[in-house]
């Protein structure tokens, strides 16, 4: 049996997990997969990011990428550094050297996929990135290797664990966003700089990869409208609870013929929806295929061993498929695929919360503006706050064009009887 030599780029949370699995499970993998996998080099550029120096022999560590690139015995480079540079350059250089690349880095894959894909095809090298979406959940290979019979029409995912942890706490403990964020940061569940998570960037990187594979068309990050969770308040959760909903940060993709909609935002989901039951740091992805109908995959979307599980699965694929790697077959240019149209004015149900003057005719004025924009109301709630001259109106719409709803609310915000449009949330059923 030939030995496969592997280089790890980065030895933080993910890299150290990959090393552990490849060494601790070496004999099992050898027996089950008939493979002899060895990490022979570990690139570390910043010792501060190294999780556990004692885990691997010191002679494996190097700060010089040239030692990996020029080592012909290394056939697989595993990039788990995160960020765009130098990860992008290192991946391109590895592919140009004819090495297969496995990456867990959703940002670099989603932003530079077209470059990597072209280089991999030109060099007959493998390019694998299962760990970029949903951590330990085998979602990408499920789409590519198990759902081929389907025209996938919908993907809806909770694909960011940090925000799901925060939203679960806000929902279950009635806390505000800032309180939960600080607690999550002090417990190490959220990064000190949590922008990528709480503003929804991380979810857009993942949705770009997920929806492109599901709908077989490149949907770049740049076309995905994004809204994070920072504006949510305990009042949003109180209303959602009263109406029988949870609030989740959802990454949504839907295909209607050649039209595709993709968006990331906080969404009200009925408590009975399977995604509403996904609590804490867990992730889940709900897919609808024309043949399989609905399926949902659930698991840990981050963490050392779950993410390493996906990376090692990719390494095994890369070795088994050497010389006959499979590549995506849709045109993978930097821009949106020309084969599809982006549906920007998609339809959805919405829930708007207004602070208004408590006076006769206010509801009629608000309803009049909605009617003018062709937005139909499903229900209206006005919880009693009779000791003030203001009232809070919660409006639930039927399916309506997103741009019409936003235009209507902009006009409503300008009515003299309206103090503020306090929130606008998508609603999925
Ligand atoms: N920051 C990500 C999350 C980790 O919270 O889900 C893995 O992508």
Coordinates of C-alpha atoms in Angstrom, one line a residue, residues 8-380:
X8 CA -1.4 20.9 7.0
X9 CA -1.5 24.6 6.5
X10 CA -2.4 25.9 10.0
X11 CA -2.5 24.0 13.3
X12 CA -5.3 25.8 15.1
X13 CA -8.7 24.4 16.0
X14 CA -9.3 22.6 12.7
X15 CA -5.7 21.6 11.8
X16 CA -5.0 20.0 15.2
X17 CA -8.3 18.1 14.9
X18 CA -7.3 16.7 11.5
X19 CA -3.9 15.7 12.9
X20 CA -5.5 13.9 15.8
X21 CA -7.9 11.9 13.6
X22 CA -5.2 11.0 11.1
X23 CA -2.8 9.8 13.8
X24 CA -5.2 8.3 16.4
X25 CA -7.4 6.6 13.7
X26 CA -4.6 5.8 11.4
X27 CA -4.9 2.0 11.7
X28 CA -8.7 2.1 11.4
X29 CA -8.5 4.2 8.3
X30 CA -5.8 1.9 7.0
X31 CA -8.0 -1.1 7.5
X32 CA -11.3 0.4 6.3
X33 CA -10.2 2.6 3.4
X34 CA -7.0 0.7 2.5
X35 CA -5.0 3.9 2.8
X36 CA -1.8 4.8 4.6
X37 CA -2.3 8.5 5.5
X38 CA 0.5 10.5 7.1
X39 CA 0.9 14.2 8.0
X40 CA 4.5 14.9 7.1
X41 CA 4.6 18.7 7.3
X42 CA 2.7 21.4 9.2
X43 CA 3.0 25.0 8.2
X44 CA 2.7 27.5 11.0
X45 CA 3.2 31.2 10.3
X46 CA 2.1 32.5 13.7
X47 CA 2.9 30.5 16.8
X48 CA 0.2 32.3 18.6
X49 CA -2.4 30.5 16.5
X50 CA -1.0 27.0 17.3
X51 CA -3.5 25.1 19.4
X52 CA -1.2 22.4 20.8
X53 CA 2.5 22.2 19.9
X54 CA 2.9 19.0 21.9
X55 CA 0.4 17.1 19.7
X56 CA 2.9 16.6 16.8
X57 CA 6.7 16.0 16.6
X58 CA 8.6 19.3 16.4
X59 CA 10.3 18.3 13.2
X60 CA 7.0 18.4 11.3
X61 CA 6.6 22.1 11.9
X62 CA 7.9 24.7 9.4
X63 CA 7.3 28.3 8.7
X64 CA 8.5 28.0 5.1
X65 CA 5.8 27.1 2.6
X66 CA 8.5 26.4 -0.1
X67 CA 9.4 23.2 1.9
X68 CA 5.9 21.9 1.3
X69 CA 5.5 23.1 -2.3
X70 CA 8.8 21.7 -3.4
X71 CA 8.4 18.4 -1.6
X72 CA 7.2 16.0 -4.4
X73 CA 6.3 13.3 -1.8
X74 CA 3.4 15.5 -0.5
X75 CA 0.3 15.0 -2.7
X76 CA -2.3 16.7 -0.5
X77 CA -2.3 20.1 1.0
X78 CA -4.9 20.8 3.7
X79 CA -5.6 24.5 4.1
X80 CA -7.2 25.3 7.4
X81 CA -5.8 28.8 8.1
X82 CA -8.9 30.9 7.5
X83 CA -9.1 34.3 5.9
X84 CA -8.3 35.2 2.3
X85 CA -4.5 35.8 2.2
X86 CA -2.2 34.0 2.3
X87 CA -4.7 31.1 2.0
X88 CA -5.6 32.0 -1.6
X89 CA -2.0 32.2 -2.8
X90 CA -1.1 29.0 -1.0
X91 CA -4.0 27.1 -2.5
X92 CA -3.2 28.4 -6.0
X93 CA 0.4 27.5 -5.6
X94 CA -0.4 24.0 -4.4
X95 CA -2.8 23.3 -7.3
X96 CA -0.2 24.7 -9.8
X97 CA 2.3 22.2 -8.3
X98 CA -0.2 19.4 -9.1
X99 CA -1.1 18.8 -5.5
X100 CA -4.8 18.2 -4.4
X101 CA -6.2 20.8 -2.0
X102 CA -8.6 20.2 0.8
X103 CA -9.9 23.4 2.5
X104 CA -12.1 24.2 5.5
X105 CA -12.0 27.9 4.7
X106 CA -15.4 29.1 3.5
X107 CA -14.3 32.7 3.0
X108 CA -11.5 31.9 0.5
X109 CA -13.4 29.2 -1.2
X110 CA -16.6 31.3 -1.7
X111 CA -14.6 34.3 -2.9
X112 CA -12.0 32.6 -5.1
X113 CA -13.7 29.3 -6.1
X114 CA -13.6 30.2 -9.8
X115 CA -9.8 30.6 -9.7
X116 CA -9.2 27.4 -7.7
X117 CA -11.6 25.4 -9.9
X118 CA -9.9 26.5 -13.1
X119 CA -6.5 25.7 -11.7
X120 CA -7.5 22.3 -10.4
X121 CA -9.1 21.3 -13.7
X122 CA -6.0 22.5 -15.6
X123 CA -3.6 20.5 -13.4
X124 CA -5.8 17.4 -12.9
X125 CA -5.6 18.1 -9.2
X126 CA -8.4 17.6 -6.6
X127 CA -10.3 20.5 -4.9
X128 CA -12.4 19.5 -1.9
X129 CA -14.2 21.7 0.6
X130 CA -16.8 19.7 2.5
X131 CA -15.9 21.4 5.8
X132 CA -16.7 24.9 4.5
X133 CA -20.5 24.4 5.0
X134 CA -22.0 23.0 8.2
X135 CA -18.7 21.8 9.8
X136 CA -19.2 18.1 10.5
X137 CA -22.5 17.8 8.6
X138 CA -21.8 16.0 5.2
X139 CA -24.1 18.4 3.3
X140 CA -22.0 19.1 0.2
X141 CA -21.3 15.5 -0.6
X142 CA -25.0 14.7 0.1
X143 CA -25.9 17.2 -2.6
X144 CA -23.2 16.1 -5.1
X145 CA -23.2 12.3 -4.5
X146 CA -26.6 11.4 -3.1
X147 CA -29.1 13.9 -4.5
X148 CA -28.1 13.8 -8.2
X149 CA -31.5 12.4 -9.1
X150 CA -33.2 15.6 -7.9
X151 CA -33.9 19.0 -9.1
X152 CA -33.3 20.8 -5.9
X153 CA -35.8 23.7 -5.5
X154 CA -35.1 24.9 -2.0
X155 CA -32.3 25.1 0.6
X156 CA -32.9 26.6 4.0
X157 CA -30.1 26.4 6.6
X158 CA -29.0 27.4 10.0
X159 CA -25.4 27.5 9.1
X160 CA -23.8 29.7 11.7
X161 CA -23.5 28.2 15.2
X162 CA -22.6 31.4 17.0
X163 CA -25.7 33.3 16.0
X164 CA -27.9 30.2 16.7
X165 CA -26.5 30.1 20.2
X166 CA -27.2 33.8 20.7
X167 CA -30.7 33.5 19.3
X168 CA -31.5 30.4 21.4
X169 CA -30.5 32.3 24.5
X170 CA -32.5 35.4 23.5
X171 CA -35.5 33.2 22.9
X172 CA -35.3 31.0 25.9
X173 CA -34.1 33.5 28.5
X174 CA -35.7 36.7 27.3
X175 CA -32.3 38.4 27.1
X176 CA -31.2 41.2 24.7
X177 CA -28.6 40.7 22.0
X178 CA -25.8 42.6 23.7
X179 CA -26.2 40.7 27.0
X180 CA -26.0 37.3 25.3
X181 CA -23.1 38.4 23.0
X182 CA -21.0 39.4 25.9
X183 CA -21.7 36.2 27.8
X184 CA -21.0 34.1 24.6
X185 CA -17.7 35.9 24.2
X186 CA -16.6 35.4 27.7
X187 CA -17.4 31.7 27.4
X188 CA -15.5 31.4 24.2
X189 CA -18.6 30.6 22.1
X190 CA -18.3 33.8 20.1
X191 CA -15.1 35.4 18.7
X192 CA -13.9 38.7 20.3
X193 CA -14.5 40.2 16.8
X194 CA -17.9 38.6 16.1
X195 CA -18.7 40.8 13.0
X196 CA -18.5 37.9 10.5
X197 CA -20.9 35.8 12.5
X198 CA -23.4 38.3 13.9
X199 CA -23.6 40.4 10.7
X200 CA -24.3 37.3 8.6
X201 CA -21.1 37.4 6.4
X202 CA -20.1 33.9 7.5
X203 CA -23.6 32.6 6.5
X204 CA -23.4 34.3 3.1
X205 CA -20.0 32.6 2.3
X206 CA -21.6 29.3 3.2
X207 CA -24.8 30.0 1.3
X208 CA -22.9 30.9 -1.8
X209 CA -21.2 27.5 -1.9
X210 CA -24.3 25.6 -0.7
X211 CA -26.8 27.1 -3.1
X212 CA -24.4 27.1 -6.1
X213 CA -24.0 23.3 -5.7
X214 CA -27.7 22.7 -5.0
X215 CA -28.9 24.8 -8.0
X216 CA -26.0 24.0 -10.3
X217 CA -25.2 27.6 -11.0
X218 CA -22.6 29.9 -9.5
X219 CA -24.2 32.3 -7.0
X220 CA -21.4 34.6 -5.8
X221 CA -21.3 36.1 -2.4
X222 CA -21.8 39.5 -3.9
X223 CA -25.4 38.8 -5.1
X224 CA -26.6 37.6 -1.7
X225 CA -28.5 40.2 0.3
X226 CA -27.5 39.9 4.0
X227 CA -28.9 41.1 7.3
X228 CA -27.4 40.1 10.6
X229 CA -29.0 39.6 14.1
X230 CA -27.7 42.7 15.9
X231 CA -31.0 44.7 15.6
X232 CA -33.2 42.0 17.1
X233 CA -34.6 42.8 20.5
X234 CA -36.4 40.9 23.3
X235 CA -39.7 42.5 22.0
X236 CA -39.2 40.6 18.6
X237 CA -38.9 37.3 20.5
X238 CA -41.9 38.1 22.7
X239 CA -44.1 38.7 19.7
X240 CA -42.7 35.7 17.9
X241 CA -43.5 33.5 20.9
X242 CA -47.0 34.9 21.2
X243 CA -47.6 34.0 17.5
X244 CA -46.1 30.5 17.8
X245 CA -42.8 31.2 16.0
X246 CA -39.0 31.0 16.7
X247 CA -36.6 33.5 15.2
X248 CA -33.6 31.9 13.4
X249 CA -30.8 33.4 11.2
X250 CA -31.7 31.5 8.0
X251 CA -29.7 31.2 4.8
X252 CA -32.3 30.7 2.1
X253 CA -32.1 29.7 -1.6
X254 CA -35.1 28.9 -3.8
X255 CA -35.3 28.0 -7.4
X256 CA -38.3 28.9 -9.6
X257 CA -37.5 27.6 -13.1
X258 CA -34.4 29.6 -14.2
X259 CA -35.0 32.2 -11.5
X260 CA -33.1 31.9 -8.2
X261 CA -33.4 33.8 -5.0
X262 CA -30.8 33.7 -2.3
X263 CA -30.8 35.7 1.0
X264 CA -29.6 35.6 4.6
X265 CA -31.6 37.3 7.4
X266 CA -33.3 36.7 10.7
X267 CA -36.5 34.8 9.9
X268 CA -39.7 33.8 11.9
X269 CA -40.3 30.1 11.6
X270 CA -43.3 28.2 13.1
X271 CA -42.3 26.3 16.2
X272 CA -43.4 23.1 14.4
X273 CA -40.9 23.5 11.6
X274 CA -37.9 21.1 12.1
X275 CA -35.4 24.0 11.8
X276 CA -37.1 25.8 14.7
X277 CA -36.0 22.9 17.0
X278 CA -32.3 23.5 16.2
X279 CA -30.9 25.0 19.4
X280 CA -27.6 26.3 20.6
X281 CA -24.5 26.0 18.5
X282 CA -26.0 23.3 16.3
X283 CA -26.5 23.7 12.5
X284 CA -29.1 22.1 10.2
X285 CA -29.8 22.3 6.5
X286 CA -33.2 21.6 5.1
X287 CA -33.4 20.7 1.4
X288 CA -36.3 20.1 -1.0
X289 CA -35.7 17.9 -4.1
X290 CA -38.4 17.1 -6.6
X291 CA -37.9 13.4 -6.0
X292 CA -36.6 13.0 -2.5
X293 CA -38.9 15.8 -1.3
X294 CA -37.8 17.2 2.1
X295 CA -34.6 16.1 3.9
X296 CA -32.8 17.7 6.8
X297 CA -29.2 17.2 8.0
X298 CA -28.4 18.2 11.5
X299 CA -25.1 18.4 13.5
X300 CA -22.2 20.4 14.8
X301 CA -21.3 23.2 12.4
X302 CA -18.0 24.1 14.0
X303 CA -15.4 22.8 16.5
X304 CA -12.2 20.9 16.2
X305 CA -13.3 17.3 15.7
X306 CA -16.6 17.8 13.8
X307 CA -14.9 20.1 11.2
X308 CA -11.9 17.7 11.1
X309 CA -14.3 14.9 10.4
X310 CA -15.3 16.6 7.1
X311 CA -11.7 17.5 6.2
X312 CA -10.5 13.9 6.7
X313 CA -13.4 12.6 4.6
X314 CA -12.2 15.0 1.8
X315 CA -8.7 13.7 2.2
X316 CA -9.9 10.2 1.7
X317 CA -11.9 11.2 -1.3
X318 CA -9.0 13.0 -2.8
X319 CA -6.8 9.9 -2.5
X320 CA -9.4 7.5 -3.8
X321 CA -10.1 9.8 -6.8
X322 CA -6.5 10.6 -7.7
X323 CA -6.2 10.9 -11.4
X324 CA -10.0 11.0 -11.8
X325 CA -11.1 13.8 -9.6
X326 CA -14.6 15.1 -10.2
X327 CA -15.2 18.8 -10.8
X328 CA -18.3 20.9 -10.8
X329 CA -19.8 21.1 -14.3
X330 CA -21.5 24.5 -14.2
X331 CA -19.7 27.5 -15.5
X332 CA -17.7 28.8 -12.5
X333 CA -16.9 32.4 -13.5
X334 CA -16.5 35.1 -10.9
X335 CA -19.9 36.5 -11.7
X336 CA -23.4 35.1 -11.5
X337 CA -24.0 32.3 -13.9
X338 CA -25.6 33.6 -17.1
X339 CA -27.8 30.5 -17.2
X340 CA -29.9 31.8 -14.4
X341 CA -31.6 35.1 -13.4
X342 CA -31.3 36.4 -9.9
X343 CA -34.8 37.0 -8.5
X344 CA -34.2 40.1 -6.4
X345 CA -37.8 41.0 -5.9
X346 CA -38.7 37.6 -4.4
X347 CA -41.9 36.9 -2.6
X348 CA -42.1 36.2 1.1
X349 CA -44.4 36.7 4.1
X350 CA -43.3 39.5 6.5
X351 CA -43.9 40.6 10.0
X352 CA -43.5 44.3 10.7
X353 CA -43.6 46.0 14.1
X354 CA -44.6 49.7 14.3
X355 CA -44.7 52.2 17.1
X356 CA -47.7 54.4 16.3
X357 CA -49.9 57.1 17.8
X358 CA -52.9 55.5 19.5
X359 CA -55.6 57.4 17.7
X360 CA -58.6 56.8 15.4
X361 CA -57.7 56.2 11.7
X362 CA -54.1 55.1 12.3
X363 CA -54.6 51.5 11.3
X364 CA -56.6 52.7 8.2
X365 CA -53.7 55.0 7.1
X366 CA -51.2 52.1 7.5
X367 CA -53.4 49.6 5.7
X368 CA -54.0 52.2 2.9
X369 CA -50.3 52.4 2.2
X370 CA -49.9 48.6 2.2
X371 CA -52.8 48.3 -0.2
X372 CA -51.3 51.0 -2.5
X373 CA -48.2 48.8 -2.7
X374 CA -50.2 45.6 -3.3
X375 CA -49.3 44.1 0.1
X376 CA -52.1 42.1 1.6
X377 CA -52.4 41.8 5.4
X378 CA -52.9 38.4 7.0
X379 CA -53.4 39.6 10.6
X380 CA -52.8 42.6 12.8

